[in-house]
Structure formats: structure tokens, C-alpha cells
mmCIF file of C-alpha atoms in Angstrom:
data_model
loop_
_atom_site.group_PDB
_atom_site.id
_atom_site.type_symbol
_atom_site.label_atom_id
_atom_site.label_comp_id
_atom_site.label_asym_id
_atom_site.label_seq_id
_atom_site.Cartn_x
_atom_site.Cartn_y
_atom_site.Cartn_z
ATOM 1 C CA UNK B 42 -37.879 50.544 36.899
ATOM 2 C CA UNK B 43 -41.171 52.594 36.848
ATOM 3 C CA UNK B 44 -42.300 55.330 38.523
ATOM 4 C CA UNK B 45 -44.269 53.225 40.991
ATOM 5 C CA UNK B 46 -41.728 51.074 41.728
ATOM 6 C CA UNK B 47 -39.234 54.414 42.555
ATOM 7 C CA UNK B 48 -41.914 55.609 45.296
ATOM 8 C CA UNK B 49 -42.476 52.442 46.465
ATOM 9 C CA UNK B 50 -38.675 51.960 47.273
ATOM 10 C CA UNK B 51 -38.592 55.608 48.235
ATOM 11 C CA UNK B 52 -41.386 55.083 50.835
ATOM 12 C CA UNK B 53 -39.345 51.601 51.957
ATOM 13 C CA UNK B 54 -36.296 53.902 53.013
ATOM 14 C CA UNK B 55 -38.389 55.928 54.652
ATOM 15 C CA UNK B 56 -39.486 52.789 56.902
ATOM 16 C CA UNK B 57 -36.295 52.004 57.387
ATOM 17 C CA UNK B 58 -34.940 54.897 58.415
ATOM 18 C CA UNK B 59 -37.351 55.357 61.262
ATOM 19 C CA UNK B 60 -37.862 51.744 62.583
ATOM 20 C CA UNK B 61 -36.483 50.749 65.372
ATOM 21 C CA UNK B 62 -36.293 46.856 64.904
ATOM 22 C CA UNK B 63 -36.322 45.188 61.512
ATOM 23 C CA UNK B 64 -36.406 41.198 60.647
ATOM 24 C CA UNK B 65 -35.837 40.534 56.931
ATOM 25 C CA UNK B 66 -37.350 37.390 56.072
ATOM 26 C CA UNK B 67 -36.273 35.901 52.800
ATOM 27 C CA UNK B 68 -36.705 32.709 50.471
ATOM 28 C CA UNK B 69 -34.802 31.700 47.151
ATOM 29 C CA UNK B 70 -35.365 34.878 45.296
ATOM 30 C CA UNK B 71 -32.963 36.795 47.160
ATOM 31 C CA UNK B 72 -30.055 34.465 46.188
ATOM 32 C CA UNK B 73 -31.384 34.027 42.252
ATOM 33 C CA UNK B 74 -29.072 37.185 41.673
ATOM 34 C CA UNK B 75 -26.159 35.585 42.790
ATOM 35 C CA UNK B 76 -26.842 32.708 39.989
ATOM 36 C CA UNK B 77 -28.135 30.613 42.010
ATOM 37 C CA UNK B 78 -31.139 29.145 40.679
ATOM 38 C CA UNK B 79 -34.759 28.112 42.470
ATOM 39 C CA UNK B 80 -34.014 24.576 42.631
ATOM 40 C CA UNK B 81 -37.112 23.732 41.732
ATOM 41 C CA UNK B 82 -37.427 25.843 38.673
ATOM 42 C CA UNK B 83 -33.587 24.670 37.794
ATOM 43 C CA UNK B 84 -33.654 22.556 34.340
ATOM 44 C CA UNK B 85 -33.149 19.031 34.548
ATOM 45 C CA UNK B 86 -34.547 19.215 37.949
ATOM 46 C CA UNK B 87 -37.073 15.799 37.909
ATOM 47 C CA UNK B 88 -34.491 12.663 37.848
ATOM 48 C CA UNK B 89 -36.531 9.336 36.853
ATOM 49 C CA UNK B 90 -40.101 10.877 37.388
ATOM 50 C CA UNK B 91 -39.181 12.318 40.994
ATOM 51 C CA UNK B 92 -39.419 15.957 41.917
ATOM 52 C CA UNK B 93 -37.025 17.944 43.379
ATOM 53 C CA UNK B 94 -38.679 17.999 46.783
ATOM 54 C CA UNK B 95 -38.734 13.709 46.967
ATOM 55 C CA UNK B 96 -35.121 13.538 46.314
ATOM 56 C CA UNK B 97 -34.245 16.905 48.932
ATOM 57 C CA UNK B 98 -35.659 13.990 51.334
ATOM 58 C CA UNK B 99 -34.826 12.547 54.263
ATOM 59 C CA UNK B 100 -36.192 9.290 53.220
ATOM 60 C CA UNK B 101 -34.709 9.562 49.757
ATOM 61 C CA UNK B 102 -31.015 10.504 51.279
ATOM 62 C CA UNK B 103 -31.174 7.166 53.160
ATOM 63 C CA UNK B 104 -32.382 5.221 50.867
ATOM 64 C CA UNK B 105 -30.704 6.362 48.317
ATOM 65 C CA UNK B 106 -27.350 8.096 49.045
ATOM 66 C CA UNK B 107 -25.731 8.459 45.909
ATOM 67 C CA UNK B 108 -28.519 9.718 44.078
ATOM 68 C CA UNK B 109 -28.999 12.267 46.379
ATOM 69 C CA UNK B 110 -25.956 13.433 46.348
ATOM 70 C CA UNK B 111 -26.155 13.875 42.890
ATOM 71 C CA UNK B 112 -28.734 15.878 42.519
ATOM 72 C CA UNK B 113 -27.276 18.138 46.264
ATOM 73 C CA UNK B 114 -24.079 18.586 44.549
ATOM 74 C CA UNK B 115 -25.097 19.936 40.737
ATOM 75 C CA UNK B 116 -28.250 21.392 42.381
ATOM 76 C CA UNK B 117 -27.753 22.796 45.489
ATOM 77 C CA UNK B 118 -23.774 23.603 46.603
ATOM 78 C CA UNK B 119 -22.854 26.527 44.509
ATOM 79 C CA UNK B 120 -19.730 27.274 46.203
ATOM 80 C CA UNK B 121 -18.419 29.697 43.914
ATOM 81 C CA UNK B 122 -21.452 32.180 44.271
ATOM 82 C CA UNK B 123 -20.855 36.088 45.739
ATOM 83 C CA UNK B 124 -23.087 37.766 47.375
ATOM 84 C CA UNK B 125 -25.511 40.150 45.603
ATOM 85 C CA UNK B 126 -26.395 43.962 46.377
ATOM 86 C CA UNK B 127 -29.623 42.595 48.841
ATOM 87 C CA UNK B 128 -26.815 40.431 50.848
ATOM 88 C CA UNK B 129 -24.622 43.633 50.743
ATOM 89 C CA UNK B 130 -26.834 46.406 51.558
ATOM 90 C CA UNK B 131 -28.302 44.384 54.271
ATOM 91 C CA UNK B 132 -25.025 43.699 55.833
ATOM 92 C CA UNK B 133 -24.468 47.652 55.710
ATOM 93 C CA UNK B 134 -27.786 47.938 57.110
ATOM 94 C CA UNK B 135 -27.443 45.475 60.853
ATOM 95 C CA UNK B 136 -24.079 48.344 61.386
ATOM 96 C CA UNK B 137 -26.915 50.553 61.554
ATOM 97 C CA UNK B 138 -30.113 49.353 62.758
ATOM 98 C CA UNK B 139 -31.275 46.331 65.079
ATOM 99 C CA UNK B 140 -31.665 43.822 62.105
ATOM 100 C CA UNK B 141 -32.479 40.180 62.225
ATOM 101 C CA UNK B 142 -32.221 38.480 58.740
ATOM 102 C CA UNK B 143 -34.283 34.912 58.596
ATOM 103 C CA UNK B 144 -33.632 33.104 55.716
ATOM 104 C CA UNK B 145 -34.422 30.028 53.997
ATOM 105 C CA UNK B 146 -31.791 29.335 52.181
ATOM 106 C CA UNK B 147 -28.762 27.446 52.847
ATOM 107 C CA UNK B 148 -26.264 29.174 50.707
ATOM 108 C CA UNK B 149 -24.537 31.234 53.509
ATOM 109 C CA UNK B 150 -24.213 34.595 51.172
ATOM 110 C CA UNK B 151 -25.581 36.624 54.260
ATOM 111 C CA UNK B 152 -22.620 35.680 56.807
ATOM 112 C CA UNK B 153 -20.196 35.920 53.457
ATOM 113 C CA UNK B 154 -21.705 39.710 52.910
ATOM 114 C CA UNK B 155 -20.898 40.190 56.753
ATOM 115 C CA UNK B 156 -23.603 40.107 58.315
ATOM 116 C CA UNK B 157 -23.618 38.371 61.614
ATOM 117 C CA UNK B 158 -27.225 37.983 62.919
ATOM 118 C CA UNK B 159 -28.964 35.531 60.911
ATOM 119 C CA UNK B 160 -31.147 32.677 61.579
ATOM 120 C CA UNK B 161 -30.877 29.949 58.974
ATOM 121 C CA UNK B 162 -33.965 28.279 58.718
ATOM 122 C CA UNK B 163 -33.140 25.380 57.113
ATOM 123 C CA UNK B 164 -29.173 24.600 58.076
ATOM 124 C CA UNK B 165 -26.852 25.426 55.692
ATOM 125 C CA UNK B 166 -24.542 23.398 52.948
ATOM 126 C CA UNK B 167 -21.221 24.836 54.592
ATOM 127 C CA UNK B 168 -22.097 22.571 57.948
ATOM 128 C CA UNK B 169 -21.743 19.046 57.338
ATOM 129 C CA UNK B 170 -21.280 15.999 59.886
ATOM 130 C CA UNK B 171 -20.380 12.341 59.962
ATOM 131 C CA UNK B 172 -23.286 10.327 60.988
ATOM 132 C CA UNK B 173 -20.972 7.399 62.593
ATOM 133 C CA UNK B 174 -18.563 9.650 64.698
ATOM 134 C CA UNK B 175 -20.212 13.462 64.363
ATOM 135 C CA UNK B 176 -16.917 14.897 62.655
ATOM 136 C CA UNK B 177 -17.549 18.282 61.202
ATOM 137 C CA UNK B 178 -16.734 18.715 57.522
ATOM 138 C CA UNK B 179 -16.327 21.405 55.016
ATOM 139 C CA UNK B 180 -18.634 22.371 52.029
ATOM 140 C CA UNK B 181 -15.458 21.836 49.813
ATOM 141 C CA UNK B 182 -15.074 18.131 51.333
ATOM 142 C CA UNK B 183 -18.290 17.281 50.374
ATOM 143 C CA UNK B 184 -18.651 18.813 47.150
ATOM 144 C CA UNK B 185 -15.004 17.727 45.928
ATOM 145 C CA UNK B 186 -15.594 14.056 47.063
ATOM 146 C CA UNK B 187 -15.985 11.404 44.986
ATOM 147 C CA UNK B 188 -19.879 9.612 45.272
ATOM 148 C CA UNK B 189 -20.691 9.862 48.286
ATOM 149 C CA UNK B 190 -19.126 12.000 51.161
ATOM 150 C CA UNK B 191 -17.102 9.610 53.509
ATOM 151 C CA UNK B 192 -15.458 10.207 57.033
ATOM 152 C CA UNK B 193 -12.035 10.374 56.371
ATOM 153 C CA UNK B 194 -11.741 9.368 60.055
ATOM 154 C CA UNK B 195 -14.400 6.019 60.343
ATOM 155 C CA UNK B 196 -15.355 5.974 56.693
ATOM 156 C CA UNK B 197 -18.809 6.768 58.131
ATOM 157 C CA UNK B 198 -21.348 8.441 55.385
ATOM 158 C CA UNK B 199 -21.210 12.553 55.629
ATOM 159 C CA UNK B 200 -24.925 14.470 55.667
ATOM 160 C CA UNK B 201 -25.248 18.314 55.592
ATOM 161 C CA UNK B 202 -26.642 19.848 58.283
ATOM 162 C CA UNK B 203 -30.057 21.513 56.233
ATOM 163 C CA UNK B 204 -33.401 20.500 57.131
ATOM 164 C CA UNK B 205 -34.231 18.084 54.504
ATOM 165 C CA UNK B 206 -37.932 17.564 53.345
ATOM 166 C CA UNK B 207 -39.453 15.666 55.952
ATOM 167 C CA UNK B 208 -37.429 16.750 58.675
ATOM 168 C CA UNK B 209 -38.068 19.225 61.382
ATOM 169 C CA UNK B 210 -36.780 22.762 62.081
ATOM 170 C CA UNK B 211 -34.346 23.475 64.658
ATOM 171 C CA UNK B 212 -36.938 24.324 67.677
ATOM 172 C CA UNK B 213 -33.844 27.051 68.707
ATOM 173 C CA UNK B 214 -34.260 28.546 65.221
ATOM 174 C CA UNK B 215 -38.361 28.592 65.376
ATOM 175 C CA UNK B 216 -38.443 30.139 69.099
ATOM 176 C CA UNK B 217 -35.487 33.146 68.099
ATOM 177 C CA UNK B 218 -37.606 33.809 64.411
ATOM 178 C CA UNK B 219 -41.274 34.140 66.480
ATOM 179 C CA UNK B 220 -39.595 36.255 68.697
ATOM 180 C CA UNK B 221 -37.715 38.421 66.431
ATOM 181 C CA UNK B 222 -40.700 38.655 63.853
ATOM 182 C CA UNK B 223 -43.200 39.291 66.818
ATOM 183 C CA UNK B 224 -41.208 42.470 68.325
ATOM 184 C CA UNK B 225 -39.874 44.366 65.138
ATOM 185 C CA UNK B 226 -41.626 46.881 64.008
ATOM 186 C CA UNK B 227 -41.066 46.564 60.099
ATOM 187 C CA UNK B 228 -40.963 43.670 58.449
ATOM 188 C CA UNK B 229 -39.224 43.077 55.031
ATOM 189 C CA UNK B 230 -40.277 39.875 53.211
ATOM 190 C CA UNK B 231 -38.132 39.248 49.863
ATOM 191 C CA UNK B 232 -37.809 37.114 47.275
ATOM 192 C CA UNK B 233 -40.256 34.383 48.433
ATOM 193 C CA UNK B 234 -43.870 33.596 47.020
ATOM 194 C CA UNK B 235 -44.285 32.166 50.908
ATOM 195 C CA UNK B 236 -44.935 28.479 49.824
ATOM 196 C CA UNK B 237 -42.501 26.626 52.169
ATOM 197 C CA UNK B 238 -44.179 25.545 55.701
ATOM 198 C CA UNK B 239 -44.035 25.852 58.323
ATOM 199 C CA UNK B 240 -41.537 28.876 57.704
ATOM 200 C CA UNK B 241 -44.106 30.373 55.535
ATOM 201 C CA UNK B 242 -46.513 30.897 58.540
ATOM 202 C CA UNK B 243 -44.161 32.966 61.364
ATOM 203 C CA UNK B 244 -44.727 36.328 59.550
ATOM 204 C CA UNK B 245 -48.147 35.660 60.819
ATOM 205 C CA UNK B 246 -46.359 36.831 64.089
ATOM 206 C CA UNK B 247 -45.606 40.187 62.763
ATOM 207 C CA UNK B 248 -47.612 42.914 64.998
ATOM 208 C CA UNK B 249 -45.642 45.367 64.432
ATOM 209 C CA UNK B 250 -46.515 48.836 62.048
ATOM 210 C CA UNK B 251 -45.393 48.321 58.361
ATOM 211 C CA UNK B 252 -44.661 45.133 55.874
ATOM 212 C CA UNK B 253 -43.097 44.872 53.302
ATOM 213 C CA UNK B 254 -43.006 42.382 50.275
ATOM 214 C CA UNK B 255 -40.591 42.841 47.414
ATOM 215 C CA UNK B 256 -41.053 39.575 44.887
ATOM 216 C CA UNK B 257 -40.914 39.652 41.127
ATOM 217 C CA UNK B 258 -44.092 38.311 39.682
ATOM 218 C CA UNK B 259 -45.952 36.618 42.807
ATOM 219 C CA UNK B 260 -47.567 38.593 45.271
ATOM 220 C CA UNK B 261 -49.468 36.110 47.752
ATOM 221 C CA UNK B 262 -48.957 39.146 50.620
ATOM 222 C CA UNK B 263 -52.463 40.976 49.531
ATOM 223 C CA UNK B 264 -52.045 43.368 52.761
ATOM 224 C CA UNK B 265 -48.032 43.894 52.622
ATOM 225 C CA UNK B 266 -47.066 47.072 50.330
ATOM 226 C CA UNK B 267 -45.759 44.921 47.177
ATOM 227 C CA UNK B 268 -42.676 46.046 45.322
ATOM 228 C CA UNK B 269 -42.650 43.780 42.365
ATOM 229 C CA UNK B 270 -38.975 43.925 41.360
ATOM 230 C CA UNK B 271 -35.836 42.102 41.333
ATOM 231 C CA UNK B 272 -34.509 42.715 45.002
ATOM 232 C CA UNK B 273 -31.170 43.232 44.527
ATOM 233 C CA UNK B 274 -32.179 46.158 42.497
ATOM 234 C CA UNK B 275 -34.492 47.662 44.913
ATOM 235 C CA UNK B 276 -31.868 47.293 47.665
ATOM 236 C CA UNK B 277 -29.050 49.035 45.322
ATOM 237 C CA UNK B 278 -31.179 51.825 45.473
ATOM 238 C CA UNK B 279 -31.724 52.057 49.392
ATOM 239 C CA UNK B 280 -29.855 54.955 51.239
ATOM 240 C CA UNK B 281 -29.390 54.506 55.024
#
């Protein structure tokens, strides 16, 4: 870690410290140190000429159920993954602080650090339902089935409750991320190069005093102080 970095994180506490209502906002990056890879960066990620994005569809998971579920499972359920020092410190950090975490990801490793408010963006693998009768199932069902997910009540086909490509966001989850991003007064972006709409576009709600991006390698935030460094690491470093 360079000197640069070092102020830049030292300068971040500082934020911290005096702010009086924080939303993190974060993308894929902040669970890559939990081993759990940017799905679409993830090897053998195109099956028969189809990116990762056409099969995370809601017209592909229709049409074709079992290969989705393929994919979701190897891909996308990583059920044995802990959460990382950014899940941690953060979780530390809403005992302290008014914090609202917003996340795009679907792994739940924010609730499992303990942290309680967070707005999942786009659902989350540990919520599934039967279409036929609505009967909730576990992440473990799902993963540990056989093909695809059945009802072991109506034998009705199981879907997880994430917003699939295609699909719309929760309108509940869009109004409470506007409103949290439009009345904080810092703003921590992390792990996220921001490409994802239309979550990408409610930072441009922020009015508040001081952003933050922390991202290794991508910095599409020209006017955000940039911290280019694994975020985990930067957060081990945070005092509150």
C-alpha cells in the first residue's frame, strides 16, 4: 500500500468520523475477497456462445430452466463464502453511525457480518419461492436439488427472488436507496466500476459534502476522491 493510498484512507476516517449519515453503495468488488468471483469475469462463464448476462435472464430462466440453473448454481450460490473485513468493519461501523449499506449483490455477506440495514438491490440467492403455490425455500434447497428446484409441496418450479436481467427493481428498494443516498452526507462507493443500470445512476442523488470511491483498477467516478485498492484492505485499516 503506498503512501497515497495511506492518506487517502487516513483522510476517509476522517469523513467518517465526522459525518452524520453515511450510505455505502457497493457492486461485486466488495464480495471478490470473500472468493466470490465477478460473474462475468468468472472462467467458463459464456455457455454455447451466450454471455453471462443472456442466461442471468428472465427470458432465458423460462425458456430454459435447467440451463439456467446450471450456470445460477456453479456461478452464482456460493454458500460457503464468509464475510470479508469491508462486510465486517461496516457492520462495526452502523453500531456507530447512521449507516445505510446498498448493495448489488445477492450474496447476503452484509446481514451474515451483522449488519441489519441494508437494501439489496437486486434480491438475494437465500430468498427463493415456488412459482405455482409461493412457498418460501432455502438457498440450501435450491442449491442441493437435483436439476431443477421443485416444490416439495405442488412440484411447482422454484425461482430466486434476485432481479434477473430484464426484470425490474423492487420500486420499495429504489424509493428507500434515493432517499437514503439523497440525505447522507458522505457517500462511500466500493468495489463497483458503476456499469449496472439503473442502480448505477442513484448516486447521482448524492448532495451531500464528500464521496468516496474505493475500486481497484477502474475509476469511472472522475469527481469522487479515488482510493484504488482492494477494499477489504482499506477497510482493515479504518479506526472508528
Amino acid at each position: 500500500m503506498d503512501e497515497k493510498t495511506i492518506e487517502s484512507i487516513k483522510v476517509l476516517n476522517k469523513m467518517i468520523l465526522e459525518a452524520n449519515k453515511i450510505v455505502f453503495f457497493g457492486g461485486a468488488g466488495v464480495s471478490t475477497e470473500s472468493n466470490i468471483p465477478d460473474f462475468r469475469s468468472a472462467s467458463g462463464i459464456f455457455t454455447n456462445n451466450l454471455s453471462a448476462e443472456e442466461i442471468v435472464s428472465g427470458r432465458y430462466f423460462y425458456a430454459h430452466t435447467d440451463k439456467f440453473y446450471e450456470f445460477y448454481k456453479s456461478k452464482m450460490m456460493f454458500l460457503d463464502a464468509k464475510p470479508n473485513m469491508c462486510h465486517i468493519k461496516l457492520a462495526q461501523l452502523e453500531k456507530k453511525k447512521d449507516l445505510t449499506i446498498i448493495t448489488q449483490n445477492i450474496d447476503g455477506l452484509h446481514q451474515l457480518a451483522g449488519s441489519k440495514n441494508v437494501i439489496e438491490l437486486h434480491g438475494s440467492i437465500h430468498i427463493n419461492h415456488c412459482l405455482n403455490c409461493h412457498k418460501e425455500f432455502s438457498s440450501s434447497y435450491v442449491k442441493n436439488s437435483i436439476g431443477i428446484p421443485r416444490c416439495d409441496k405442488c412440484n411447482g418450479i422454484i425461482k430466486p427472488d434476485v432481479v434477473l436481467y430484464g426484470e425490474s427493481l423492487n420500486y420499495n428498494s429504489i424509493t428507500k436507496a434515493i432517499n437514503s443516498i439523497s440525505s447522507a452526507d458522505l457517500l462511500i462507493v466500493g468495489g463497483t466500476s458503476l456499469k449496472v443500470y439503473p442502480a448505477a445512476s442513484f448516486i447521482d442523488y448524492f448532495n451531500g459534502k464528500n464521496k468516496i470511491l474505493i475500486n481497484l483498477n477502474d475509476n469511472p467516478l472522475k469527481d469522487f476522491l479515488y482510493i484504488n485498492n482492494k477494499i477489504g484492505e482499506v477497510f482493515s485499516k479504518l479506526e472508528f
